[in-house]
mmCIF file of C-alpha atoms in Angstrom:
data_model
loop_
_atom_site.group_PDB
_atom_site.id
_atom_site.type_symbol
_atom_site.label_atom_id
_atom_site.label_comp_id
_atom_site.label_asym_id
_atom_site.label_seq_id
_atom_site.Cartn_x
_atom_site.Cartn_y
_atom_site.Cartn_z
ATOM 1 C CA UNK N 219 25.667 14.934 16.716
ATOM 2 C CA UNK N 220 26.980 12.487 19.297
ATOM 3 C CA UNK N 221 25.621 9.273 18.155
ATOM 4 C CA UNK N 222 27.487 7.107 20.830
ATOM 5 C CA UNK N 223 24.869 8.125 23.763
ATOM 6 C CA UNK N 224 22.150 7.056 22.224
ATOM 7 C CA UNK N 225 20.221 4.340 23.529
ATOM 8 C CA UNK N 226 21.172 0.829 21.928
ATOM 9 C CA UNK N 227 18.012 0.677 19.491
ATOM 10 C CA UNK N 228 18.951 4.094 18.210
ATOM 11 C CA UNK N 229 22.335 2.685 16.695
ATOM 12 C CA UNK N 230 20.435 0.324 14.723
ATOM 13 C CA UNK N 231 18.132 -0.431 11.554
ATOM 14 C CA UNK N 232 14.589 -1.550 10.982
ATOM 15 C CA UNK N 233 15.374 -4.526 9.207
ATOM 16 C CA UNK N 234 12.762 -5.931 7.534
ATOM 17 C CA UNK N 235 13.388 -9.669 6.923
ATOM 18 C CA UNK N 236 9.937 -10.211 5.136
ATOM 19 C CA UNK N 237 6.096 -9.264 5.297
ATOM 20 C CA UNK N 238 5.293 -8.846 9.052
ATOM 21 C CA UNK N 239 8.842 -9.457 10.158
ATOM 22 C CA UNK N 240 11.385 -6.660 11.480
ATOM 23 C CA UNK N 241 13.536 -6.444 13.910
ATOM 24 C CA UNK N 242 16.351 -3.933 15.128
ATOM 25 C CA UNK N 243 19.870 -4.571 13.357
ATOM 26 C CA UNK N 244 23.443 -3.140 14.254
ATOM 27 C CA UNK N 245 24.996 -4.146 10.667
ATOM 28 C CA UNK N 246 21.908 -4.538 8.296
ATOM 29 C CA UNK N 247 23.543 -3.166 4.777
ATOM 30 C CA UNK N 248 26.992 -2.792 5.343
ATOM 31 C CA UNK N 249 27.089 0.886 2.972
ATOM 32 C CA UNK N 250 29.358 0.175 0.370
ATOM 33 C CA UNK N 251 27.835 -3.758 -1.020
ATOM 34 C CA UNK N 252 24.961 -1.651 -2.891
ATOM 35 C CA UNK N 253 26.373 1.222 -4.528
ATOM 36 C CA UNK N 254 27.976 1.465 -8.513
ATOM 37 C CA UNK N 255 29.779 4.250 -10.083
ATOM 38 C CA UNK N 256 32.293 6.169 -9.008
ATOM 39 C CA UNK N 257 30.475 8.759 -7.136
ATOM 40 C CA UNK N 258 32.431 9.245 -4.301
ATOM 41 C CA UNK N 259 30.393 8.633 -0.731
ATOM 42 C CA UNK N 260 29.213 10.513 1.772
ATOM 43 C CA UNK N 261 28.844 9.778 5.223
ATOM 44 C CA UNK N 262 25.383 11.658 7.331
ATOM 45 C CA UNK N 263 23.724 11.707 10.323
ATOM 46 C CA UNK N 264 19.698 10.995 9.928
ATOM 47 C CA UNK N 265 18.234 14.650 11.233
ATOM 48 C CA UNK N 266 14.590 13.364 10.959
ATOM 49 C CA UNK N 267 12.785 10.351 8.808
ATOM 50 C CA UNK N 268 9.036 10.194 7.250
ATOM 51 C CA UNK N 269 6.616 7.235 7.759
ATOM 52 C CA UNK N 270 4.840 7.034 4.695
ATOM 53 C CA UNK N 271 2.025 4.400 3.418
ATOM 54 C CA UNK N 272 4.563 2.651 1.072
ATOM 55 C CA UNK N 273 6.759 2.082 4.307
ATOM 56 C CA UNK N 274 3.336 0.870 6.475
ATOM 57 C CA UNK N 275 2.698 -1.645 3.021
ATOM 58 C CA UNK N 276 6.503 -2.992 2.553
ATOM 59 C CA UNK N 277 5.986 -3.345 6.407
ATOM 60 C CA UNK N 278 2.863 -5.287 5.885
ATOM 61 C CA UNK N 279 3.615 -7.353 3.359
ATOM 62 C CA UNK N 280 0.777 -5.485 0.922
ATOM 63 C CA UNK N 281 3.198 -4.267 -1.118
ATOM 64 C CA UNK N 282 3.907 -7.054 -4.053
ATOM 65 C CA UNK N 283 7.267 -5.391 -5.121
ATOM 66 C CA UNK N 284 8.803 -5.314 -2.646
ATOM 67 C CA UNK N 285 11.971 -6.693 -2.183
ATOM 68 C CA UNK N 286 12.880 -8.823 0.694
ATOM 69 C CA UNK N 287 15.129 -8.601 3.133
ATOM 70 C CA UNK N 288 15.632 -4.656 3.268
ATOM 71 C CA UNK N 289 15.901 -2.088 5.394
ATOM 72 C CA UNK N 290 12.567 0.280 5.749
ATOM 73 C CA UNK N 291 12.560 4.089 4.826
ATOM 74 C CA UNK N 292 13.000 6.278 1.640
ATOM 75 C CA UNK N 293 11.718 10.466 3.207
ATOM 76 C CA UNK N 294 15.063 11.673 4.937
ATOM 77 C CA UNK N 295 16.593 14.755 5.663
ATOM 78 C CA UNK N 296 20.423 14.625 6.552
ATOM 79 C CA UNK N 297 23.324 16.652 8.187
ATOM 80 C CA UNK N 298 26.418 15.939 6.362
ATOM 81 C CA UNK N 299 29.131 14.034 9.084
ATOM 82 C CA UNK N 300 32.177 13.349 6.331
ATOM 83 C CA UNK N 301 31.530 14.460 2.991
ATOM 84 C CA UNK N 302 34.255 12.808 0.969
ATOM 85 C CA UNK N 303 35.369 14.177 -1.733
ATOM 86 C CA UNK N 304 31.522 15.406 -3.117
ATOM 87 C CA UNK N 305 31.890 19.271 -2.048
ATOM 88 C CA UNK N 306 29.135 18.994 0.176
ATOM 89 C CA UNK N 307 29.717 21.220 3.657
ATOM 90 C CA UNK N 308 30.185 19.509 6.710
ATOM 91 C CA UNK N 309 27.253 20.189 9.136
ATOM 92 C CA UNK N 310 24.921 21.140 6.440
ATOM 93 C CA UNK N 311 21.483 19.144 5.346
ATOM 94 C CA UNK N 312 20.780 17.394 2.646
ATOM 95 C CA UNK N 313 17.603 15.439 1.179
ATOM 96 C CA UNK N 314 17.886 11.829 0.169
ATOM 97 C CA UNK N 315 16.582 11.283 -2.875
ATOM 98 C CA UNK N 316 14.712 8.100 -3.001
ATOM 99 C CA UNK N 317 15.129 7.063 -6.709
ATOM 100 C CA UNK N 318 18.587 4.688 -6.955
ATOM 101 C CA UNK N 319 19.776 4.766 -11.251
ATOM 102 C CA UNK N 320 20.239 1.018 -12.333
ATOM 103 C CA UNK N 321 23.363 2.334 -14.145
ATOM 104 C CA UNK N 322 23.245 0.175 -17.161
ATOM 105 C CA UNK N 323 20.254 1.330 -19.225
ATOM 106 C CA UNK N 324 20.586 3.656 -21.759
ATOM 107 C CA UNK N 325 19.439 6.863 -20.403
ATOM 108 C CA UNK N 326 21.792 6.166 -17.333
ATOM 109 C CA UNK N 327 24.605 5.376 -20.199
ATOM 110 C CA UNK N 328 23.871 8.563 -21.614
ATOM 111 C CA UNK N 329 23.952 10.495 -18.126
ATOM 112 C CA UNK N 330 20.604 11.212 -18.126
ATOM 113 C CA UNK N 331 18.405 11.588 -15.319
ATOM 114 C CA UNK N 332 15.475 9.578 -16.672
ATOM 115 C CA UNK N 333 16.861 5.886 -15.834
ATOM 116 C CA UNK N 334 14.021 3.033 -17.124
ATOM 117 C CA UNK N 335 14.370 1.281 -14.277
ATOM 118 C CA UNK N 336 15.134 3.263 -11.065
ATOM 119 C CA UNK N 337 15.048 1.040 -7.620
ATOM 120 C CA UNK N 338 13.204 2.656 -4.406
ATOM 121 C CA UNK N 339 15.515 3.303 -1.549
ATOM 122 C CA UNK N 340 13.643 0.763 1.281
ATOM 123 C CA UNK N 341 11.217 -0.592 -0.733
ATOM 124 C CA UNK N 342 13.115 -2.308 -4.198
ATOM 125 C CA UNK N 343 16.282 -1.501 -3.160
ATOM 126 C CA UNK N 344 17.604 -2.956 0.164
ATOM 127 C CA UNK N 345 18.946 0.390 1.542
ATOM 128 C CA UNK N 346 16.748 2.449 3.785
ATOM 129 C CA UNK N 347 17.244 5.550 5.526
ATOM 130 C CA UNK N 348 15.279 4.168 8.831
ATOM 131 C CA UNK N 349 18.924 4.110 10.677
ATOM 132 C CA UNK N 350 20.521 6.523 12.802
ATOM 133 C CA UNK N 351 23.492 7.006 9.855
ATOM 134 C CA UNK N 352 23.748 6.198 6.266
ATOM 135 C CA UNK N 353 26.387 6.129 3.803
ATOM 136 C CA UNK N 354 25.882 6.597 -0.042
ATOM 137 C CA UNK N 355 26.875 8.280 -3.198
ATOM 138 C CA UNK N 356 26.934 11.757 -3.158
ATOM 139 C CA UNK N 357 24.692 11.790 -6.359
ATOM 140 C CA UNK N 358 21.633 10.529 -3.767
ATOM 141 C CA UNK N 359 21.998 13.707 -2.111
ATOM 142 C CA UNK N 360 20.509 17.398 -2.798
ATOM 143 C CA UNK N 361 21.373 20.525 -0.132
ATOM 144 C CA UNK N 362 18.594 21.832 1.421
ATOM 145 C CA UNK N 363 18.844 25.331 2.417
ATOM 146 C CA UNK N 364 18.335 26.043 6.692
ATOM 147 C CA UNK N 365 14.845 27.735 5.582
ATOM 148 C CA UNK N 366 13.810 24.935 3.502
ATOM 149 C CA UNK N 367 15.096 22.166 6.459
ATOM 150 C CA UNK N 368 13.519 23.594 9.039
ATOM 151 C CA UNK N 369 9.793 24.284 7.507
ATOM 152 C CA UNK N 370 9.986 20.654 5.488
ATOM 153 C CA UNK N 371 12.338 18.946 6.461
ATOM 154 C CA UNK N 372 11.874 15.135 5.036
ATOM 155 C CA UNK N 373 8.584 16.322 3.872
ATOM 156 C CA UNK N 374 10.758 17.591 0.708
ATOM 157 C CA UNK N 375 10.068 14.059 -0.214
ATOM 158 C CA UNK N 376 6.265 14.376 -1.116
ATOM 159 C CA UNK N 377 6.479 17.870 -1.696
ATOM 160 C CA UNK N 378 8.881 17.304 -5.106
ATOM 161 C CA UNK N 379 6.399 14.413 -5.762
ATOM 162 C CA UNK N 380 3.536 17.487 -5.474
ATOM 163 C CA UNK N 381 5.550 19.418 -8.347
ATOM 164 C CA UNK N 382 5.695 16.606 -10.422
ATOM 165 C CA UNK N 383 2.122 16.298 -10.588
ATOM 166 C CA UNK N 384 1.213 19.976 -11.195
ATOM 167 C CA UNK N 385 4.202 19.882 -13.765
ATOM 168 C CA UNK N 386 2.338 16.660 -15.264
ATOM 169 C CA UNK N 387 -0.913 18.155 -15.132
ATOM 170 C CA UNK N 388 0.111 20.876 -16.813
ATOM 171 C CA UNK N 389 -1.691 23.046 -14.543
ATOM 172 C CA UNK N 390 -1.919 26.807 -15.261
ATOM 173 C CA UNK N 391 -3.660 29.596 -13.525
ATOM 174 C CA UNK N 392 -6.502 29.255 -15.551
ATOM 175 C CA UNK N 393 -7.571 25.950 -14.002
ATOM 176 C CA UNK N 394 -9.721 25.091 -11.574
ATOM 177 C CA UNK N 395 -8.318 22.311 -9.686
ATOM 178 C CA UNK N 396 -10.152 19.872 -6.898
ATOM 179 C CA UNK N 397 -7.948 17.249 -4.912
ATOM 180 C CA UNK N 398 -9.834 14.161 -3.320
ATOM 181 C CA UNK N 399 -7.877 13.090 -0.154
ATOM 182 C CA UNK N 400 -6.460 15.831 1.992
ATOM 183 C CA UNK N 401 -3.100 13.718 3.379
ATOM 184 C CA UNK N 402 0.098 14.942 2.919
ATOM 185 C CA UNK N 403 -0.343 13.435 -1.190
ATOM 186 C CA UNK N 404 -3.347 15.982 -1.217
ATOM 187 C CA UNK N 405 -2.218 19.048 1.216
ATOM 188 C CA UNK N 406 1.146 19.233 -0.614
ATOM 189 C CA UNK N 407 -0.407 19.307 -3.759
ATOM 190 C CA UNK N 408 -2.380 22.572 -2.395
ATOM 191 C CA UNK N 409 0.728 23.930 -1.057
ATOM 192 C CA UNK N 410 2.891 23.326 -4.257
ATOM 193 C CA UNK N 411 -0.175 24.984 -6.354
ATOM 194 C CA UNK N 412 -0.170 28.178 -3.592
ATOM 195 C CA UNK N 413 3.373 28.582 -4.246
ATOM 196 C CA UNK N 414 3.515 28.696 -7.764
ATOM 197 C CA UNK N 415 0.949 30.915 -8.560
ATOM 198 C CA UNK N 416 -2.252 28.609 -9.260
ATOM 199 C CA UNK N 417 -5.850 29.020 -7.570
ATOM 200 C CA UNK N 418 -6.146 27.154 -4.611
ATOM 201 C CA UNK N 419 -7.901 23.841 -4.949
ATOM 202 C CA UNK N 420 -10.765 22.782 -3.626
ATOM 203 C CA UNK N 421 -9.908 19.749 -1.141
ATOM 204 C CA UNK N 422 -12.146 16.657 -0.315
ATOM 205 C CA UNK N 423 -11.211 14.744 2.603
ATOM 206 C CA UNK N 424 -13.535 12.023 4.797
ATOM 207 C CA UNK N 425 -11.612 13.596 7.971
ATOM 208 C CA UNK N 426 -13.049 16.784 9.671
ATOM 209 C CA UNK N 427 -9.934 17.783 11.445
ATOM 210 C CA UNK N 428 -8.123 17.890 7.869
ATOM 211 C CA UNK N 429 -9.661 21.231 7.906
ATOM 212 C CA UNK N 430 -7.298 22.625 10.434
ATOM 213 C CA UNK N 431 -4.100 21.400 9.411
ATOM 214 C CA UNK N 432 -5.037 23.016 6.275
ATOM 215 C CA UNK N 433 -5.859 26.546 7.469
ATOM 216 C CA UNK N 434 -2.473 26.449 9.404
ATOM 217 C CA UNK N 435 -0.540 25.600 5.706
ATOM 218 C CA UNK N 436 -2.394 29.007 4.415
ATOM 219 C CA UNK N 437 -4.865 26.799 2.630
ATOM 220 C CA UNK N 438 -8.893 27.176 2.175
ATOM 221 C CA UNK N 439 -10.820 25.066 4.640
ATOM 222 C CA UNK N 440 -11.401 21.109 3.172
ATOM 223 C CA UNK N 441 -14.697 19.674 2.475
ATOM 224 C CA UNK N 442 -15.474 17.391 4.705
ATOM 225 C CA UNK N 443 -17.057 14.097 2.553
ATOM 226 C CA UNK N 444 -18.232 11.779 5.072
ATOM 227 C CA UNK N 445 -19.094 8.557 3.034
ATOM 228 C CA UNK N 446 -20.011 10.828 -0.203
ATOM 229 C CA UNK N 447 -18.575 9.526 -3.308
ATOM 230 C CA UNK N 448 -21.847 9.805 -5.187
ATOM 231 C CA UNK N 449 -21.788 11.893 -8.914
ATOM 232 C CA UNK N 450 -24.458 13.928 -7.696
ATOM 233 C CA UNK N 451 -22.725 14.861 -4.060
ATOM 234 C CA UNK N 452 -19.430 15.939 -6.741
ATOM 235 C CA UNK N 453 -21.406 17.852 -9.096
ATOM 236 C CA UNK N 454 -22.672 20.483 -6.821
ATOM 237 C CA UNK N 455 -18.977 21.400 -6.357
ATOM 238 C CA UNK N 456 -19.130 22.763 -10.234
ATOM 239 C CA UNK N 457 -16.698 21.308 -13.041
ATOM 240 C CA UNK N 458 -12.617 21.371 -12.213
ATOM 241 C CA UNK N 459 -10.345 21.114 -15.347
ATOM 242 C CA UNK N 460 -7.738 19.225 -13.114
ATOM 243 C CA UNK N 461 -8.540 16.414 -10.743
ATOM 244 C CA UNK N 462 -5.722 15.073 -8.372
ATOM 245 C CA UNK N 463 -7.090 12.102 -6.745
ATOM 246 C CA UNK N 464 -4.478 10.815 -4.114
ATOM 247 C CA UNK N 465 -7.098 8.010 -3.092
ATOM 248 C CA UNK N 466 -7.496 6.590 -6.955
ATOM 249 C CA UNK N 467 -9.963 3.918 -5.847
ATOM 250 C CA UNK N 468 -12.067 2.797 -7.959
ATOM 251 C CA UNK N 469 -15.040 5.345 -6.310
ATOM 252 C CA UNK N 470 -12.980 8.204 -6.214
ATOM 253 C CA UNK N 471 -11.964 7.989 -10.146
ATOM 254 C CA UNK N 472 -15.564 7.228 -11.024
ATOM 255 C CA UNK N 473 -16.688 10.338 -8.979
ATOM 256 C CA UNK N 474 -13.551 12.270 -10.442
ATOM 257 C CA UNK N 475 -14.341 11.267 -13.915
ATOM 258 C CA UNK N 476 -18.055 13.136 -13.449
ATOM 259 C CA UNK N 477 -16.725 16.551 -12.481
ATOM 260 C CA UNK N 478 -14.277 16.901 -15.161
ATOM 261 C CA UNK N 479 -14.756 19.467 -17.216
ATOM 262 C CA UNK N 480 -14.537 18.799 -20.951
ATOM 263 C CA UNK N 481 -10.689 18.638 -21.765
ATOM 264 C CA UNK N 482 -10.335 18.104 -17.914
ATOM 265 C CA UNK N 483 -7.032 16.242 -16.551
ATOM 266 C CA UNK N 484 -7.476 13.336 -14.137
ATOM 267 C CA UNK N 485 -4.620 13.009 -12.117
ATOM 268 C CA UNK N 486 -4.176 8.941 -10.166
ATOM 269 C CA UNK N 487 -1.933 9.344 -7.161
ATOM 270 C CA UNK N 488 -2.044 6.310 -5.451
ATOM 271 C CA UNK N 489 0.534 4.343 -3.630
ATOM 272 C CA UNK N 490 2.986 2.716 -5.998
ATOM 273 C CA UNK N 491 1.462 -0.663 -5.753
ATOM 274 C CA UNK N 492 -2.301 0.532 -6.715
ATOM 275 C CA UNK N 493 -3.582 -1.127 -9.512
ATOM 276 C CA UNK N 494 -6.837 -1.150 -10.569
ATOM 277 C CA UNK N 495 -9.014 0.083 -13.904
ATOM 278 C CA UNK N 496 -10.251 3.570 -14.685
ATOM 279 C CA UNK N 497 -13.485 3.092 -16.974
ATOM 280 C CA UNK N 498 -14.954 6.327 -18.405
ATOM 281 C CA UNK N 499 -18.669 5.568 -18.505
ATOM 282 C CA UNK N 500 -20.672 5.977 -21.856
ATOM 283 C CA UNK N 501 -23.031 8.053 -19.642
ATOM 284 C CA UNK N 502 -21.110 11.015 -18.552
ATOM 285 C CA UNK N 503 -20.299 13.210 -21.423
ATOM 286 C CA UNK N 504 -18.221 15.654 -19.217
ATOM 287 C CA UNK N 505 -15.781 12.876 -19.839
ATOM 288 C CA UNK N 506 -15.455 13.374 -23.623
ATOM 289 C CA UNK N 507 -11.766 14.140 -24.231
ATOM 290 C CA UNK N 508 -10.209 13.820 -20.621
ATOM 291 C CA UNK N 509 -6.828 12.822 -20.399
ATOM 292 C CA UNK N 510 -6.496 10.270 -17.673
ATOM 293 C CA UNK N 511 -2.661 10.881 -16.032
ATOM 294 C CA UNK N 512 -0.581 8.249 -13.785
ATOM 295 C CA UNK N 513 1.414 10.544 -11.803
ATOM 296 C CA UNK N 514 4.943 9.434 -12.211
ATOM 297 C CA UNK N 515 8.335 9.204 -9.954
ATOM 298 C CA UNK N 516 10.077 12.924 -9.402
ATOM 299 C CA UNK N 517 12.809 13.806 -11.232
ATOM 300 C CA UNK N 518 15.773 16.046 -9.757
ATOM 301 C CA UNK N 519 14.415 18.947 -11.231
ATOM 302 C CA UNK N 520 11.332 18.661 -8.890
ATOM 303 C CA UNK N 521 13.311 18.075 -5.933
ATOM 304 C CA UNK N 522 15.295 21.273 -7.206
ATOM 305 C CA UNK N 523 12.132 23.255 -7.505
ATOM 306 C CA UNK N 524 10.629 21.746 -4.048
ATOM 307 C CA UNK N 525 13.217 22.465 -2.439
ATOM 308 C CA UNK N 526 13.618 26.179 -3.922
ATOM 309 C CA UNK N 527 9.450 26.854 -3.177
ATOM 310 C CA UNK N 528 10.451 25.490 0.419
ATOM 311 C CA UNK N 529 12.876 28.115 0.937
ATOM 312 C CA UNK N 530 10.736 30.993 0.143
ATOM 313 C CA UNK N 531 8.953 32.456 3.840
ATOM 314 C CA UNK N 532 5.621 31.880 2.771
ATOM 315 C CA UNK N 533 5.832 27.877 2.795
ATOM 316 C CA UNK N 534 5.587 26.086 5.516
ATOM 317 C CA UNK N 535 4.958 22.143 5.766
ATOM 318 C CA UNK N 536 5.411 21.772 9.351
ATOM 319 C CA UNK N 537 1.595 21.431 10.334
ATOM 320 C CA UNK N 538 1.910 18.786 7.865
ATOM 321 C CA UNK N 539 3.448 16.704 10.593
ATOM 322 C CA UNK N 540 1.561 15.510 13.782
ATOM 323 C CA UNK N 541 3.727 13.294 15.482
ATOM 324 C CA UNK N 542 7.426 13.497 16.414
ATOM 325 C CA UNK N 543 8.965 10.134 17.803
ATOM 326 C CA UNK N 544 12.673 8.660 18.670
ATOM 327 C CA UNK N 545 13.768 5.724 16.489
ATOM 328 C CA UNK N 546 13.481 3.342 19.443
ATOM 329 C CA UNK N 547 9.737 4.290 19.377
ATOM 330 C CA UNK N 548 9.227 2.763 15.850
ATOM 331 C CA UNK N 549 6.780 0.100 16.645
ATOM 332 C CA UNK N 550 4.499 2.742 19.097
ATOM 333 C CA UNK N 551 4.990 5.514 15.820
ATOM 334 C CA UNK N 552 3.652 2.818 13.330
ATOM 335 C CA UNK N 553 0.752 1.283 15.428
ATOM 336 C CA UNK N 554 0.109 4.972 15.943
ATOM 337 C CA UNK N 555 -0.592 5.496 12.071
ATOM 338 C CA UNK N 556 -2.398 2.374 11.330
ATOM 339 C CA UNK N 557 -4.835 3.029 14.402
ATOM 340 C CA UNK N 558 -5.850 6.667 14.279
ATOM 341 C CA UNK N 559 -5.601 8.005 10.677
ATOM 342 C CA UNK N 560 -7.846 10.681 11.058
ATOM 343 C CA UNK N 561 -5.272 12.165 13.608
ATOM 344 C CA UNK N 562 -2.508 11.981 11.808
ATOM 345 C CA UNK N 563 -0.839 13.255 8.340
ATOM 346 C CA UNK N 564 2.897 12.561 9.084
ATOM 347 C CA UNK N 565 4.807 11.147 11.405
ATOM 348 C CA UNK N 566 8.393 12.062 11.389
ATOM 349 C CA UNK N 567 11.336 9.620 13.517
ATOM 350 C CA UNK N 568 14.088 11.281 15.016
ATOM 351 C CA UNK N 569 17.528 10.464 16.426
#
């Protein structure tokens, strides 16, 4: 890829100086300042970014961890320019992972991949992927298969965050599950349970159209909720022994909470800044012995498994994403999210 004709904006970063403030930077993060260890680096040309709802919060200013001045981005896929000395091919992808080790804690110490406190590539950690190149240690870097690039693509991202929480859930085929808020949290979810084997799940979304991107993943049709989030609306559904609610308001775990089945699992994916209380109400005895789950960060084994489920034929994200737009179109892509959700699931930004 020729990056010297693109257009000026192309060569550069979203640089976010601070809550409502960006601009376009040439030399934001020079590559090697945030790295440690003795990985050795890799140099890659961005194939194709996500815009996810942490990026629209950091963006915002909603977000109260992030970390100021940084540049924006964490869902990439790659093609390797220069690969060092890693063994990674030349002209092959890759997926960034988002999670950066601190290095110094004891599971990092001890080599493990469970580090206590990980940074978040363009969020916590000043180094995003919204730029047309990136340089960084090979060990933020998985190969992705052509199959699995070219049906996912960045969406690898959400999709090893969609194993983690089946994996946490400890869902089996036995289960029933439901999943309130058909996004790309909720549709990978489905699409991670399809391809390992579990029923399908029943999905809940406010937005009719939902229902169409969802047939085109191989998925049942979604239930369309309007403004239903009473217990009674939920009930008629019948009991699920997993709940994955990618909304976790406060509504959506009360409703949640009243169609679990005894022994149920409840499942809180929000965004990472969500904070709010989950009472279990004297008054609904369904919720007698629940276990109440915060879905947690992905681990490389999930982004192994993602990226292995991704590769089979039968998986396909793409309807996942409804928008395609150039880097220089960054502004247009967000105003374009924030505007008309119920068109859009993912928007993907490309060289």
């Amino acid at each position: 890829m020729d990056w010297t004709n693109l257009g000026s904006r192309r060569r550069m970063a979203v640089y976010v100086e601070g809550p409502g403030h960006w601009r376009w930077d040439r030399t934001a993060g020079c590559d090697d300042q945030y790295w440690h260890g003795d990985a050795p680096l890799v140099t890659a040309a961005v194939h194709s970014a996500g815009i996810c709802g942490t990026d629209l919060s950091v963006l915002a200013g909603s977000d109260p961890d992030a970390r100021y001045p940084l540049v924006l981005g964490h869902e990439c896929l790659v093609q390797i320019a220069d690969p060092g000395a890693s063994g990674l091919r030349r002209g092959h992808h890759a997926l960034v992972l988002p999670s950066v080790a601190c290095g110094g804690c004891a599971p990092c110490l001890a080599g493990e991949d469970d580090c206590a406190t990980p940074a978040m590539l363009g969020r916590t950690h000043p180094y995003g992927c919204f730029r047309p190149t990136l340089t960084l240690p090979a060990t933020q870097l998985m190969p992705v298969p052509r199959g699995a690039a070219e049906r996912a693509g960045p969406l690898l991202e959400p999709f090893a965050r969609a194993v983690r929480i089946l994996r946490q859930a400890a869902a089996t085929p036995a289960d029933r599950l439901l999943v309130f808020g058909a996004g790309v949290a909720g549709l990978t979810v489905a699409v991670a349970a399809k391809a390992l084997g579990l029923p399908a799940p029943v999905l809940l979304d406010r937005f009719a159209d939902r229902g169409e991107i969802a047939t085109r993943c191989g998925l049942p049709s979604v239930v369309t909720l309007g403004g239903q989030l009473d217990a009674a609306y939920w009930r008629d559904l019948g009991p699920a022994s997993i709940v994955v609610d990618t909304v976790s308001s406060r509504a959506s775990a009360t409703a949640s909470l009243a169609v679990l089945a005894p022994r149920g699992r409840y499942v809180a994916v929000g965004p990472p800044h969500a904070r709010h209380d989950v009472a279990v109400s004297g008054d609904l005895p369904r919720a007698h012995g629940v276990s109440v789950i915060a879905a947690g960060r992905s681990m490389r084994a999930d982004f192994a498994e993602a990226i292995r489920l991704a590769n089979r034929p039968g998986v396909d994200l793409a309807p996942l994403v409804t928008g395609h737009y150039p880097f220089d179109e960054f502004q247009l892509a967000t105003r374009e999210l924030t505007r008309r959700p119920e068109r859009h699931v993912k928007i993907l930004l490309q060289p």
